[in-house]
PDB file of C-alpha atoms in Angstrom:
ATOM      1  CA  MET V   1      -0.151   0.072   0.254  1.00  0.00           C
ATOM      2  CA  ARG V   2       1.413   3.545  -1.055  1.00  0.00           C
ATOM      3  CA  GLN V   3       1.571   6.278   1.620  1.00  0.00           C
ATOM      4  CA  ARG V   4       0.145   9.599   1.149  1.00  0.00           C
ATOM      5  CA  LEU V   5       2.565  12.511   1.824  1.00  0.00           C
ATOM      6  CA  ALA V   6       0.883  15.555   3.501  1.00  0.00           C
ATOM      7  CA  VAL V   7       0.960  18.139   1.012  1.00  0.00           C
ATOM      8  CA  GLU V   8       1.109  21.136   3.100  1.00  0.00           C
ATOM      9  CA  ASP V   9       0.208  24.696   2.030  1.00  0.00           C
ATOM     10  CA  PRO V  10       3.134  27.316   1.589  1.00  0.00           C
ATOM     11  CA  VAL V  11       3.867  29.997   4.078  1.00  0.00           C
ATOM     12  CA  GLU V  12       3.408  33.604   2.557  1.00  0.00           C
ATOM     13  CA  ILE V  13       5.702  36.552   3.616  1.00  0.00           C
ATOM     14  CA  THR V  14       4.898  39.688   2.051  1.00  0.00           C
ATOM     15  CA  VAL V  15       7.464  42.732   2.466  1.00  0.00           C
ATOM     16  CA  VAL V  16       7.159  45.763   1.449  1.00  0.00           C
ATOM     17  CA  ARG V  17       9.112  49.057   0.399  1.00  0.00           C
ATOM     18  CA  ALA V  18       9.305  51.636   3.046  1.00  0.00           C
ATOM     19  CA  SER V  19      11.988  54.103   1.521  1.00  0.00           C
ATOM     20  CA  THR V  20      12.184  55.342  -1.822  1.00  0.00           C
ATOM     21  CA  ASP V  21      15.912  54.800  -1.483  1.00  0.00           C
ATOM     22  CA  ALA V  22      15.254  50.921  -1.305  1.00  0.00           C
ATOM     23  CA  ALA V  23      16.513  48.167  -3.579  1.00  0.00           C
ATOM     24  CA  PRO V  24      14.546  47.578  -6.652  1.00  0.00           C
ATOM     25  CA  ALA V  25      12.163  44.582  -6.104  1.00  0.00           C
ATOM     26  CA  GLY V  26      14.116  42.027  -8.049  1.00  0.00           C
ATOM     27  CA  THR V  27      17.147  42.716  -6.570  1.00  0.00           C
ATOM     28  CA  ALA V  28      15.936  42.803  -2.860  1.00  0.00           C
ATOM     29  CA  VAL V  29      13.951  39.600  -3.497  1.00  0.00           C
ATOM     30  CA  LEU V  30      17.275  37.750  -4.954  1.00  0.00           C
ATOM     31  CA  ARG V  31      19.276  39.069  -1.295  1.00  0.00           C
ATOM     32  CA  LEU V  32      15.964  37.942   0.596  1.00  0.00           C
ATOM     33  CA  ILE V  33      16.017  34.784  -0.653  1.00  0.00           C
ATOM     34  CA  GLY V  34      19.709  34.003  -0.516  1.00  0.00           C
ATOM     35  CA  MET V  35      19.556  34.955   3.578  1.00  0.00           C
ATOM     36  CA  LEU V  36      16.976  31.774   4.061  1.00  0.00           C
ATOM     37  CA  PRO V  37      18.418  28.575   4.595  1.00  0.00           C
ATOM     38  CA  ALA V  38      19.029  27.133   1.653  1.00  0.00           C
ATOM     39  CA  HIS V  39      16.893  23.799   2.371  1.00  0.00           C
ATOM     40  CA  TRP V  40      13.895  26.092   1.795  1.00  0.00           C
ATOM     41  CA  ASP V  41      11.681  25.433  -0.976  1.00  0.00           C
ATOM     42  CA  CYS V  42      10.707  29.029  -1.608  1.00  0.00           C
ATOM     43  CA  GLY V  43       9.007  30.842  -4.382  1.00  0.00           C
ATOM     44  CA  GLN V  44       8.003  34.192  -5.133  1.00  0.00           C
ATOM     45  CA  HIS V  45       5.798  36.847  -6.704  1.00  0.00           C
ATOM     46  CA  ILE V  46       7.345  40.325  -7.460  1.00  0.00           C
ATOM     47  CA  GLU V  47       5.451  43.890  -8.113  1.00  0.00           C
ATOM     48  CA  GLU V  48       7.559  47.079  -7.745  1.00  0.00           C
ATOM     49  CA  ASP V  49       6.805  47.714  -4.183  1.00  0.00           C
ATOM     50  CA  ARG V  50       6.038  44.650  -3.150  1.00  0.00           C
ATOM     51  CA  ILE V  51       7.280  41.118  -2.649  1.00  0.00           C
ATOM     52  CA  THR V  52       5.517  37.895  -1.418  1.00  0.00           C
ATOM     53  CA  VAL V  53       7.390  34.883  -0.802  1.00  0.00           C
ATOM     54  CA  LEU V  54       5.942  31.265  -0.424  1.00  0.00           C
ATOM     55  CA  VAL V  55       7.808  28.813   1.496  1.00  0.00           C
ATOM     56  CA  ARG V  56       6.974  25.152   1.186  1.00  0.00           C
ATOM     57  CA  GLY V  57       7.721  22.263   4.188  1.00  0.00           C
ATOM     58  CA  GLY V  58       6.442  22.447   7.267  1.00  0.00           C
ATOM     59  CA  VAL V  59       8.615  25.959   7.751  1.00  0.00           C
ATOM     60  CA  ARG V  60       7.237  27.311  10.907  1.00  0.00           C
ATOM     61  CA  ASP V  61       9.616  30.011  11.536  1.00  0.00           C
ATOM     62  CA  ALA V  62       9.394  31.322   8.171  1.00  0.00           C
ATOM     63  CA  ARG V  63       8.163  35.178   9.236  1.00  0.00           C
ATOM     64  CA  GLU V  64      10.661  35.435  12.193  1.00  0.00           C
ATOM     65  CA  ARG V  65      13.909  34.591   9.399  1.00  0.00           C
ATOM     66  CA  CYS V  66      12.371  37.031   6.883  1.00  0.00           C
ATOM     67  CA  ALA V  67      12.100  39.571   9.633  1.00  0.00           C
ATOM     68  CA  GLU V  68      15.785  38.887  10.829  1.00  0.00           C
ATOM     69  CA  ALA V  69      16.867  38.576   7.142  1.00  0.00           C
ATOM     70  CA  LEU V  70      15.295  41.838   6.358  1.00  0.00           C
ATOM     71  CA  ARG V  71      17.828  43.807   9.458  1.00  0.00           C
ATOM     72  CA  ASP V  72      20.432  43.608   6.888  1.00  0.00           C
ATOM     73  CA  ARG V  73      21.759  46.533   4.946  1.00  0.00           C
ATOM     74  CA  ALA V  74      21.717  45.274   2.021  1.00  0.00           C
ATOM     75  CA  LEU V  75      17.532  45.186   2.233  1.00  0.00           C
ATOM     76  CA  GLU V  76      17.500  48.349   3.874  1.00  0.00           C
ATOM     77  CA  GLY V  77      13.835  49.963   3.312  1.00  0.00           C
ATOM     78  CA  TRP V  78      12.417  46.941   2.961  1.00  0.00           C
ATOM     79  CA  VAL V  79       9.525  45.737   5.638  1.00  0.00           C
ATOM     80  CA  LEU V  80       7.108  43.040   6.226  1.00  0.00           C
ATOM     81  CA  GLU V  81       3.169  44.130   5.715  1.00  0.00           C
ATOM     82  CA  GLY V  82       1.712  44.532   8.518  1.00  0.00           C
ATOM     83  CA  SER V  83       4.754  45.282  10.508  1.00  0.00           C
ATOM     84  CA  GLY V  84       4.165  49.159  10.955  1.00  0.00           C
TER      85      GLY V  84
END
């Protein structure tokens, strides 16, 4: 008998441009994903002032890890949506 693996919904994290001096979205998403753990399965949707990162694989701390990455100077001007 085959065992069915549970397919979990991706965790969706949205970051927004908070400064006109921030890196362009295409650059910022590469930097952000590059700072996340390499074993995470990430996808992205990019708009001019908004980036949505989709993390699959049952990752529980994705939002916290993204918030930590956004403290890096390379991502200055980008913040988690809803963080004020």
